[in-house]
mmCIF file with all atom_site columns, C-alpha atoms in Angstrom:
data_model
loop_
_atom_site.group_PDB
_atom_site.id
_atom_site.type_symbol
_atom_site.label_atom_id
_atom_site.label_alt_id
_atom_site.label_comp_id
_atom_site.label_asym_id
_atom_site.label_entity_id
_atom_site.label_seq_id
_atom_site.pdbx_PDB_ins_code
_atom_site.Cartn_x
_atom_site.Cartn_y
_atom_site.Cartn_z
_atom_site.occupancy
_atom_site.B_iso_or_equiv
_atom_site.pdbx_formal_charge
_atom_site.auth_seq_id
_atom_site.auth_comp_id
_atom_site.auth_asym_id
_atom_site.auth_atom_id
_atom_site.pdbx_PDB_model_num
ATOM 1  C CA . UNK A 1 1  ? 215.312 78.637 67.747 1.00 50.00 ? 15 UNK A CA 1
ATOM 2  C CA . UNK A 1 2  ? 212.533 79.917 65.530 1.00 57.00 ? 16 UNK A CA 1
ATOM 3  C CA . UNK A 1 3  ? 214.039 80.247 62.054 1.00 60.00 ? 17 UNK A CA 1
ATOM 4  C CA . UNK A 1 4  ? 211.007 82.042 60.635 1.00 67.00 ? 18 UNK A CA 1
ATOM 5  C CA . UNK A 1 5  ? 211.187 84.820 63.226 1.00 67.00 ? 19 UNK A CA 1
ATOM 6  C CA . UNK A 1 6  ? 214.931 85.154 62.696 1.00 74.00 ? 20 UNK A CA 1
ATOM 7  C CA . UNK A 1 7  ? 214.385 85.377 58.945 1.00 76.00 ? 21 UNK A CA 1
ATOM 8  C CA . UNK A 1 8  ? 211.891 88.219 59.452 1.00 77.00 ? 22 UNK A CA 1
ATOM 9  C CA . UNK A 1 9  ? 214.379 90.046 61.669 1.00 80.00 ? 23 UNK A CA 1
ATOM 10 C CA . UNK A 1 10 ? 217.027 89.682 58.962 1.00 78.00 ? 24 UNK A CA 1
ATOM 11 C CA . UNK A 1 11 ? 214.559 91.060 56.400 1.00 75.00 ? 25 UNK A CA 1
ATOM 12 C CA . UNK A 1 12 ? 213.916 94.108 58.607 1.00 78.00 ? 26 UNK A CA 1
ATOM 13 C CA . UNK A 1 13 ? 217.631 94.724 59.077 1.00 75.00 ? 27 UNK A CA 1
ATOM 14 C CA . UNK A 1 14 ? 218.303 94.385 55.354 1.00 68.00 ? 28 UNK A CA 1
ATOM 15 C CA . UNK A 1 15 ? 215.559 96.866 54.526 1.00 70.00 ? 29 UNK A CA 1
ATOM 16 C CA . UNK A 1 16 ? 217.051 99.405 56.938 1.00 73.00 ? 30 UNK A CA 1
ATOM 17 C CA . UNK A 1 17 ? 220.640 99.007 55.761 1.00 67.00 ? 31 UNK A CA 1
ATOM 18 C CA . UNK A 1 18 ? 220.863 97.640 52.308 1.00 64.00 ? 32 UNK A CA 1
ATOM 19 C CA . UNK A 1 19 ? 224.393 96.876 51.242 1.00 67.00 ? 33 UNK A CA 1
ATOM 20 C CA . UNK A 1 20 ? 225.202 95.612 47.769 1.00 68.00 ? 34 UNK A CA 1
ATOM 21 C CA . UNK A 1 21 ? 225.456 92.076 49.125 1.00 68.00 ? 35 UNK A CA 1
ATOM 22 C CA . UNK A 1 22 ? 222.089 92.373 50.910 1.00 68.00 ? 36 UNK A CA 1
ATOM 23 C CA . UNK A 1 23 ? 220.492 93.577 47.681 1.00 71.00 ? 37 UNK A CA 1
ATOM 24 C CA . UNK A 1 24 ? 221.923 90.589 45.830 1.00 74.00 ? 38 UNK A CA 1
ATOM 25 C CA . UNK A 1 25 ? 220.678 88.260 48.582 1.00 76.00 ? 39 UNK A CA 1
ATOM 26 C CA . UNK A 1 26 ? 217.212 89.851 48.519 1.00 75.00 ? 40 UNK A CA 1
ATOM 27 C CA . UNK A 1 27 ? 217.064 89.516 44.731 1.00 79.00 ? 41 UNK A CA 1
ATOM 28 C CA . UNK A 1 28 ? 218.081 85.865 44.977 1.00 80.00 ? 42 UNK A CA 1
ATOM 29 C CA . UNK A 1 29 ? 215.393 85.195 47.581 1.00 76.00 ? 43 UNK A CA 1
ATOM 30 C CA . UNK A 1 30 ? 212.796 86.926 45.395 1.00 77.00 ? 44 UNK A CA 1
ATOM 31 C CA . UNK A 1 31 ? 213.804 84.786 42.422 1.00 76.00 ? 45 UNK A CA 1
ATOM 32 C CA . UNK A 1 32 ? 213.525 81.674 44.605 1.00 70.00 ? 46 UNK A CA 1
ATOM 33 C CA . UNK A 1 33 ? 210.050 82.733 45.763 1.00 73.00 ? 47 UNK A CA 1
ATOM 34 C CA . UNK A 1 34 ? 208.939 83.188 42.171 1.00 69.00 ? 48 UNK A CA 1
ATOM 35 C CA . UNK A 1 35 ? 210.460 79.836 41.258 1.00 67.00 ? 49 UNK A CA 1
ATOM 36 C CA . UNK A 1 36 ? 208.673 77.981 44.065 1.00 64.00 ? 50 UNK A CA 1
ATOM 37 C CA . UNK A 1 37 ? 205.361 79.798 43.598 1.00 60.00 ? 51 UNK A CA 1
ATOM 38 C CA . UNK A 1 38 ? 205.343 79.026 39.893 1.00 51.00 ? 52 UNK A CA 1
#
């Protein structure tokens, strides 16, 4: 199973149908990206 591909599919689905929980998850992932990049 390719986790990276699955993650990208999840991202696409979240962008199409953004529930409150998906928005929270996306925000958390963005904060994690910033944390790891900095």
